């Protein structure tokens, strides 16, 4: 069935270093891949997304890459800051399913 | 502009009771989705509504139901509550197909069943 695998489950980096989170999806019909940041007590907040007709997208310190052939997509955060500490979720949607399939989440800790 | 509003923020219910949660989408958004978030199962899709019609439903028992009103506000209902229904229930709104327009989430309703 539809599935999104996300790794790693936890990630600890030093402030200023880069962080990379990877996801793999199973449904070939998926064409929309958002990344969400969730802070304690809040709902998921969209930080960046990419569609299947694009291989890479960047927004300041955040970038996402997509490899449709391998069904992989990744989140890259450069120059990490303590306020980047949160749980990050990848997701996939498409094929007129009208739903997001989420990965299991990555808890990112940025050490000052 | 106002975001997605979910009420109430917190609820405590007893096993066997029923509960109704409310979601007001962003103005102009016609699609509302519901998700259940638990530490063990992560974020799971419940159902999605567009213009008062349910377009998709997740793998949850019939105790979980929802509806959407003509003003796009949505409610979800859980009957005969079980301890395992304790979770954060999240609502997301979209202009139409979320795969085309993206989804915006509310802050959720934290339901505790005792």
PDB file of C-alpha atoms in Angstrom:
ATOM      1  CA  UNK A   1       0.000   0.000   0.000  1.00  0.00           C
ATOM      2  CA  UNK A   2       0.923   3.652   0.176  1.00  0.00           C
ATOM      3  CA  UNK A   3       3.877   4.272   2.416  1.00  0.00           C
ATOM      4  CA  UNK A   4       6.466   6.976   3.153  1.00  0.00           C
ATOM      5  CA  UNK A   5       9.615   6.028   5.024  1.00  0.00           C
ATOM      6  CA  UNK A   6      11.626   8.746   6.760  1.00  0.00           C
ATOM      7  CA  UNK A   7      15.154   8.661   8.172  1.00  0.00           C
ATOM      8  CA  UNK A   8      16.702   9.345  10.580  1.00  0.00           C
ATOM      9  CA  UNK A   9      14.218   9.377  13.445  1.00  0.00           C
ATOM     10  CA  UNK A  10      16.476  11.674  15.469  1.00  0.00           C
ATOM     11  CA  UNK A  11      19.229  14.008  14.355  1.00  0.00           C
ATOM     12  CA  UNK A  12      21.521  16.110  16.516  1.00  0.00           C
ATOM     13  CA  UNK A  13      23.770  18.723  14.903  1.00  0.00           C
ATOM     14  CA  UNK A  14      25.951  21.577  16.049  1.00  0.00           C
ATOM     15  CA  UNK A  15      24.710  25.081  15.346  1.00  0.00           C
ATOM     16  CA  UNK A  16      25.951  26.166  11.946  1.00  0.00           C
ATOM     17  CA  UNK A  17      26.204  22.639  10.568  1.00  0.00           C
ATOM     18  CA  UNK A  18      23.909  21.203   7.895  1.00  0.00           C
ATOM     19  CA  UNK A  19      21.096  18.721   8.460  1.00  0.00           C
ATOM     20  CA  UNK A  20      19.715  16.258   5.925  1.00  0.00           C
ATOM     21  CA  UNK A  21      16.519  14.240   6.259  1.00  0.00           C
ATOM     22  CA  UNK A  22      15.592  11.605   3.696  1.00  0.00           C
ATOM     23  CA  UNK A  23      12.279  10.087   2.624  1.00  0.00           C
ATOM     24  CA  UNK A  24      11.218   7.336   0.277  1.00  0.00           C
ATOM     25  CA  UNK A  25       7.706   6.934  -1.101  1.00  0.00           C
ATOM     26  CA  UNK A  26       6.002   3.915  -2.606  1.00  0.00           C
ATOM     27  CA  UNK A  27       3.120   5.274  -4.709  1.00  0.00           C
ATOM     28  CA  UNK A  28       4.238   6.092  -8.246  1.00  0.00           C
ATOM     29  CA  UNK A  29       1.210   8.363  -8.636  1.00  0.00           C
ATOM     30  CA  UNK A  30       2.528  10.757  -5.970  1.00  0.00           C
ATOM     31  CA  UNK A  31       3.284  14.163  -7.430  1.00  0.00           C
ATOM     32  CA  UNK A  32       3.382  16.546  -4.477  1.00  0.00           C
ATOM     33  CA  UNK A  33       5.958  16.377  -1.678  1.00  0.00           C
ATOM     34  CA  UNK A  34       5.684  18.854   1.202  1.00  0.00           C
ATOM     35  CA  UNK A  35       7.847  19.157   4.295  1.00  0.00           C
ATOM     36  CA  UNK A  36       6.360  20.256   7.599  1.00  0.00           C
ATOM     37  CA  UNK A  37       7.914  21.520  10.808  1.00  0.00           C
ATOM     38  CA  UNK A  38       6.049  20.828  14.027  1.00  0.00           C
ATOM     39  CA  UNK A  39       6.893  22.573  17.260  1.00  0.00           C
ATOM     40  CA  UNK A  40       5.589  21.528  20.650  1.00  0.00           C
ATOM     41  CA  UNK A  41       1.904  22.255  21.068  1.00  0.00           C
ATOM     42  CA  UNK A  42       1.443  23.378  17.477  1.00  0.00           C
ATOM     43  CA  UNK A  43       0.174  21.918  14.243  1.00  0.00           C
ATOM     44  CA  UNK A  44       2.509  21.088  11.352  1.00  0.00           C
ATOM     45  CA  UNK A  45       3.719  24.152   9.486  1.00  0.00           C
ATOM     46  CA  UNK A  46       4.639  23.913   5.812  1.00  0.00           C
ATOM     47  CA  UNK A  47       8.256  24.945   5.278  1.00  0.00           C
ATOM     48  CA  UNK A  48       8.830  23.929   1.669  1.00  0.00           C
ATOM     49  CA  UNK A  49       7.264  21.726  -0.985  1.00  0.00           C
ATOM     50  CA  UNK A  50       8.153  20.334  -4.384  1.00  0.00           C
ATOM     51  CA  UNK A  51       6.174  18.930  -7.258  1.00  0.00           C
ATOM     52  CA  UNK A  52       7.151  16.038  -9.469  1.00  0.00           C
ATOM     53  CA  UNK A  53       8.024  18.219 -12.462  1.00  0.00           C
ATOM     54  CA  UNK A  54      10.865  19.843 -10.494  1.00  0.00           C
ATOM     55  CA  UNK A  55      14.076  18.221  -9.266  1.00  0.00           C
ATOM     56  CA  UNK A  56      15.182  20.796  -6.715  1.00  0.00           C
ATOM     57  CA  UNK A  57      13.783  23.807  -4.903  1.00  0.00           C
ATOM     58  CA  UNK A  58      15.477  26.215  -2.542  1.00  0.00           C
ATOM     59  CA  UNK A  59      14.242  28.816  -0.087  1.00  0.00           C
ATOM     60  CA  UNK A  60      17.017  30.606   1.802  1.00  0.00           C
ATOM     61  CA  UNK A  61      18.597  27.993   4.130  1.00  0.00           C
ATOM     62  CA  UNK A  62      16.178  25.235   3.166  1.00  0.00           C
ATOM     63  CA  UNK A  63      16.264  23.091   0.042  1.00  0.00           C
ATOM     64  CA  UNK A  64      14.436  19.995  -1.142  1.00  0.00           C
ATOM     65  CA  UNK A  65      15.557  17.551  -3.818  1.00  0.00           C
ATOM     66  CA  UNK A  66      13.435  14.958  -5.600  1.00  0.00           C
ATOM     67  CA  UNK A  67      14.532  11.838  -7.470  1.00  0.00           C
ATOM     68  CA  UNK A  68      11.403  10.457  -9.117  1.00  0.00           C
ATOM     69  CA  UNK A  69      13.154   7.423 -10.546  1.00  0.00           C
ATOM     70  CA  UNK A  70      14.359   6.294  -7.138  1.00  0.00           C
ATOM     71  CA  UNK A  71      11.251   7.657  -5.370  1.00  0.00           C
ATOM     72  CA  UNK A  72      13.448   9.596  -2.968  1.00  0.00           C
ATOM     73  CA  UNK A  73      13.191  13.150  -1.708  1.00  0.00           C
ATOM     74  CA  UNK A  74      15.315  14.944   0.844  1.00  0.00           C
ATOM     75  CA  UNK A  75      15.285  18.060   3.006  1.00  0.00           C
ATOM     76  CA  UNK A  76      18.508  20.014   3.423  1.00  0.00           C
ATOM     77  CA  UNK A  77      18.889  22.702   6.082  1.00  0.00           C
ATOM     78  CA  UNK A  78      22.110  24.696   5.995  1.00  0.00           C
ATOM     79  CA  UNK A  79      23.608  26.924   8.697  1.00  0.00           C
ATOM     80  CA  UNK A  80      21.304  25.416  11.313  1.00  0.00           C
ATOM     81  CA  UNK A  81      20.148  27.548  14.219  1.00  0.00           C
ATOM     82  CA  UNK A  82      18.712  26.543  17.623  1.00  0.00           C
ATOM     83  CA  UNK A  83      15.262  27.678  16.484  1.00  0.00           C
ATOM     84  CA  UNK A  84      15.381  24.981  13.785  1.00  0.00           C
ATOM     85  CA  UNK A  85      14.986  22.415  16.584  1.00  0.00           C
ATOM     86  CA  UNK A  86      11.622  20.710  16.042  1.00  0.00           C
ATOM     87  CA  UNK A  87      10.058  17.587  14.539  1.00  0.00           C
ATOM     88  CA  UNK A  88      10.114  17.507  10.753  1.00  0.00           C
ATOM     89  CA  UNK A  89       7.702  15.449   8.652  1.00  0.00           C
ATOM     90  CA  UNK A  90       7.871  14.606   4.994  1.00  0.00           C
ATOM     91  CA  UNK A  91       4.706  13.701   3.114  1.00  0.00           C
ATOM     92  CA  UNK A  92       3.509  12.632  -0.303  1.00  0.00           C
ATOM     93  CA  UNK A  93       0.237  13.206  -2.098  1.00  0.00           C
ATOM     94  CA  UNK A  94      -1.193  12.829  -5.545  1.00  0.00           C
ATOM     95  CA  UNK A  95      -3.187  10.718  -7.930  1.00  0.00           C
ATOM     96  CA  UNK A  96      -6.408  12.507  -6.898  1.00  0.00           C
ATOM     97  CA  UNK A  97      -6.304  10.771  -3.528  1.00  0.00           C
ATOM     98  CA  UNK A  98      -6.903  14.087  -1.724  1.00  0.00           C
ATOM     99  CA  UNK A  99      -4.738  13.018   1.193  1.00  0.00           C
ATOM    100  CA  UNK A 100      -1.212  13.257   2.541  1.00  0.00           C
ATOM    101  CA  UNK A 101       0.779  10.176   3.479  1.00  0.00           C
ATOM    102  CA  UNK A 102       3.237  11.216   6.174  1.00  0.00           C
ATOM    103  CA  UNK A 103       6.616   9.891   7.128  1.00  0.00           C
ATOM    104  CA  UNK A 104       7.212   8.986  10.759  1.00  0.00           C
ATOM    105  CA  UNK A 105       9.023  12.227  11.578  1.00  0.00           C
ATOM    106  CA  UNK A 106      12.563  13.334  12.455  1.00  0.00           C
ATOM    107  CA  UNK A 107      13.332  15.039  15.717  1.00  0.00           C
ATOM    108  CA  UNK A 108      16.045  17.599  14.969  1.00  0.00           C
ATOM    109  CA  UNK A 109      18.092  19.048  17.800  1.00  0.00           C
ATOM    110  CA  UNK A 110      20.455  21.919  17.053  1.00  0.00           C
ATOM    111  CA  UNK A 111      23.011  22.308  19.823  1.00  0.00           C
ATOM    112  CA  UNK A 112      24.165  25.887  20.512  1.00  0.00           C
TER     113      UNK A 112
ATOM    114  CA  UNK B   1      -5.597  36.503   7.051  1.00  0.00           C
ATOM    115  CA  UNK B   2      -6.909  34.081   9.646  1.00  0.00           C
ATOM    116  CA  UNK B   3      -5.524  30.564   9.594  1.00  0.00           C
ATOM    117  CA  UNK B   4      -7.243  27.259  10.226  1.00  0.00           C
ATOM    118  CA  UNK B   5      -9.157  27.394  13.498  1.00  0.00           C
ATOM    119  CA  UNK B   6      -9.858  24.286  15.531  1.00  0.00           C
ATOM    120  CA  UNK B   7     -12.039  24.189  18.610  1.00  0.00           C
ATOM    121  CA  UNK B   8     -11.793  23.231  21.330  1.00  0.00           C
ATOM    122  CA  UNK B   9      -8.022  23.081  21.889  1.00  0.00           C
ATOM    123  CA  UNK B  10      -8.300  20.505  24.665  1.00  0.00           C
ATOM    124  CA  UNK B  11     -10.918  17.928  25.628  1.00  0.00           C
ATOM    125  CA  UNK B  12     -11.144  15.279  28.302  1.00  0.00           C
ATOM    126  CA  UNK B  13     -13.806  12.612  27.812  1.00  0.00           C
ATOM    127  CA  UNK B  14     -14.744   9.342  29.451  1.00  0.00           C
ATOM    128  CA  UNK B  15     -14.733   5.979  27.683  1.00  0.00           C
ATOM    129  CA  UNK B  16     -18.047   5.332  25.955  1.00  0.00           C
ATOM    130  CA  UNK B  17     -18.883   8.996  25.458  1.00  0.00           C
ATOM    131  CA  UNK B  18     -18.945  10.744  22.117  1.00  0.00           C
ATOM    132  CA  UNK B  19     -17.172  13.917  21.037  1.00  0.00           C
ATOM    133  CA  UNK B  20     -17.497  16.506  18.288  1.00  0.00           C
ATOM    134  CA  UNK B  21     -14.549  18.561  17.058  1.00  0.00           C
ATOM    135  CA  UNK B  22     -14.829  21.636  14.872  1.00  0.00           C
ATOM    136  CA  UNK B  23     -12.649  23.107  12.138  1.00  0.00           C
ATOM    137  CA  UNK B  24     -12.996  26.423  10.347  1.00  0.00           C
ATOM    138  CA  UNK B  25     -10.808  26.530   7.220  1.00  0.00           C
ATOM    139  CA  UNK B  26      -9.023  29.519   5.773  1.00  0.00           C
ATOM    140  CA  UNK B  27     -11.493  31.821   4.074  1.00  0.00           C
ATOM    141  CA  UNK B  28     -12.041  30.690   0.500  1.00  0.00           C
ATOM    142  CA  UNK B  29     -10.725  27.175   1.082  1.00  0.00           C
ATOM    143  CA  UNK B  30     -13.261  24.522   0.176  1.00  0.00           C
ATOM    144  CA  UNK B  31     -11.366  21.388   1.126  1.00  0.00           C
ATOM    145  CA  UNK B  32     -11.017  20.207   4.722  1.00  0.00           C
ATOM    146  CA  UNK B  33      -9.059  17.134   5.790  1.00  0.00           C
ATOM    147  CA  UNK B  34      -8.739  15.508   9.188  1.00  0.00           C
ATOM    148  CA  UNK B  35      -5.737  13.667  10.601  1.00  0.00           C
ATOM    149  CA  UNK B  36      -5.083  11.798  13.833  1.00  0.00           C
ATOM    150  CA  UNK B  37      -1.641  12.162  15.395  1.00  0.00           C
ATOM    151  CA  UNK B  38      -0.403   9.720  18.039  1.00  0.00           C
ATOM    152  CA  UNK B  39       3.121   8.883  19.237  1.00  0.00           C
ATOM    153  CA  UNK B  40       2.733   5.290  18.091  1.00  0.00           C
ATOM    154  CA  UNK B  41       1.014   5.665  14.716  1.00  0.00           C
ATOM    155  CA  UNK B  42       2.184   9.109  13.663  1.00  0.00           C
ATOM    156  CA  UNK B  43      -0.052  11.183  11.397  1.00  0.00           C
ATOM    157  CA  UNK B  44      -2.913   9.169   9.949  1.00  0.00           C
ATOM    158  CA  UNK B  45      -5.486  10.394   7.422  1.00  0.00           C
ATOM    159  CA  UNK B  46      -9.110  10.250   8.580  1.00  0.00           C
ATOM    160  CA  UNK B  47     -11.170  11.839   5.791  1.00  0.00           C
ATOM    161  CA  UNK B  48     -11.385  14.721   3.345  1.00  0.00           C
ATOM    162  CA  UNK B  49     -14.346  16.881   2.359  1.00  0.00           C
ATOM    163  CA  UNK B  50     -14.855  19.238  -0.551  1.00  0.00           C
ATOM    164  CA  UNK B  51     -18.042  21.222  -1.060  1.00  0.00           C
ATOM    165  CA  UNK B  52     -19.867  19.096   1.522  1.00  0.00           C
ATOM    166  CA  UNK B  53     -18.885  15.805  -0.162  1.00  0.00           C
ATOM    167  CA  UNK B  54     -16.536  13.249   1.315  1.00  0.00           C
ATOM    168  CA  UNK B  55     -13.955  12.478  -1.348  1.00  0.00           C
ATOM    169  CA  UNK B  56     -11.743  10.073   0.566  1.00  0.00           C
ATOM    170  CA  UNK B  57     -11.729   8.169   3.834  1.00  0.00           C
ATOM    171  CA  UNK B  58      -8.907   6.543   5.756  1.00  0.00           C
ATOM    172  CA  UNK B  59      -8.813   3.193   7.508  1.00  0.00           C
ATOM    173  CA  UNK B  60     -10.639   4.076  10.684  1.00  0.00           C
ATOM    174  CA  UNK B  61     -13.668   2.358  12.213  1.00  0.00           C
ATOM    175  CA  UNK B  62     -17.159   3.661  11.576  1.00  0.00           C
ATOM    176  CA  UNK B  63     -17.121   5.343  14.993  1.00  0.00           C
ATOM    177  CA  UNK B  64     -15.219   8.133  13.275  1.00  0.00           C
ATOM    178  CA  UNK B  65     -17.388  10.313  11.080  1.00  0.00           C
ATOM    179  CA  UNK B  66     -17.362  13.796   9.693  1.00  0.00           C
ATOM    180  CA  UNK B  67     -19.274  16.333   7.728  1.00  0.00           C
ATOM    181  CA  UNK B  68     -18.821  19.655   6.021  1.00  0.00           C
ATOM    182  CA  UNK B  69     -21.241  22.529   5.947  1.00  0.00           C
ATOM    183  CA  UNK B  70     -22.063  24.911   3.108  1.00  0.00           C
ATOM    184  CA  UNK B  71     -19.698  27.522   4.580  1.00  0.00           C
ATOM    185  CA  UNK B  72     -16.866  24.921   4.399  1.00  0.00           C
ATOM    186  CA  UNK B  73     -16.646  24.534   8.170  1.00  0.00           C
ATOM    187  CA  UNK B  74     -16.235  20.917   9.140  1.00  0.00           C
ATOM    188  CA  UNK B  75     -16.918  18.767  12.152  1.00  0.00           C
ATOM    189  CA  UNK B  76     -15.717  15.316  13.040  1.00  0.00           C
ATOM    190  CA  UNK B  77     -17.449  13.044  15.512  1.00  0.00           C
ATOM    191  CA  UNK B  78     -16.136  10.078  17.430  1.00  0.00           C
ATOM    192  CA  UNK B  79     -18.711   7.880  19.116  1.00  0.00           C
ATOM    193  CA  UNK B  80     -18.234   5.284  21.854  1.00  0.00           C
ATOM    194  CA  UNK B  81     -14.813   6.637  22.765  1.00  0.00           C
ATOM    195  CA  UNK B  82     -11.996   4.230  23.546  1.00  0.00           C
ATOM    196  CA  UNK B  83      -8.757   4.897  25.425  1.00  0.00           C
ATOM    197  CA  UNK B  84      -6.883   4.463  22.150  1.00  0.00           C
ATOM    198  CA  UNK B  85      -8.711   7.436  20.646  1.00  0.00           C
ATOM    199  CA  UNK B  86      -6.594   9.758  22.784  1.00  0.00           C
ATOM    200  CA  UNK B  87      -4.673  11.796  20.246  1.00  0.00           C
ATOM    201  CA  UNK B  88      -4.087  15.176  18.655  1.00  0.00           C
ATOM    202  CA  UNK B  89      -6.691  15.670  15.939  1.00  0.00           C
ATOM    203  CA  UNK B  90      -5.537  17.983  13.189  1.00  0.00           C
ATOM    204  CA  UNK B  91      -7.536  19.706  10.516  1.00  0.00           C
ATOM    205  CA  UNK B  92      -6.025  20.914   7.251  1.00  0.00           C
ATOM    206  CA  UNK B  93      -7.590  23.163   4.651  1.00  0.00           C
ATOM    207  CA  UNK B  94      -6.868  23.639   0.965  1.00  0.00           C
ATOM    208  CA  UNK B  95      -8.272  25.629  -1.922  1.00  0.00           C
ATOM    209  CA  UNK B  96      -9.114  22.451  -3.769  1.00  0.00           C
ATOM    210  CA  UNK B  97      -6.885  19.485  -4.445  1.00  0.00           C
ATOM    211  CA  UNK B  98      -4.186  19.716  -1.810  1.00  0.00           C
ATOM    212  CA  UNK B  99      -1.706  18.198  -4.187  1.00  0.00           C
ATOM    213  CA  UNK B 100      -2.107  21.264  -6.380  1.00  0.00           C
ATOM    214  CA  UNK B 101      -2.662  23.994  -3.819  1.00  0.00           C
ATOM    215  CA  UNK B 102      -1.042  22.682  -0.657  1.00  0.00           C
ATOM    216  CA  UNK B 103      -2.469  22.078   2.795  1.00  0.00           C
ATOM    217  CA  UNK B 104      -2.494  24.410   5.821  1.00  0.00           C
ATOM    218  CA  UNK B 105      -2.904  22.833   9.237  1.00  0.00           C
ATOM    219  CA  UNK B 106      -4.565  24.109  12.356  1.00  0.00           C
ATOM    220  CA  UNK B 107      -3.105  23.758  15.848  1.00  0.00           C
ATOM    221  CA  UNK B 108      -5.238  20.735  16.601  1.00  0.00           C
ATOM    222  CA  UNK B 109      -7.559  19.499  19.299  1.00  0.00           C
ATOM    223  CA  UNK B 110      -5.924  17.419  22.014  1.00  0.00           C
ATOM    224  CA  UNK B 111      -8.393  14.693  23.036  1.00  0.00           C
ATOM    225  CA  UNK B 112      -7.771  12.678  26.160  1.00  0.00           C
ATOM    226  CA  UNK B 113     -10.024   9.699  26.886  1.00  0.00           C
ATOM    227  CA  UNK B 114     -10.009   8.469  30.496  1.00  0.00           C
TER     228      UNK B 114
END
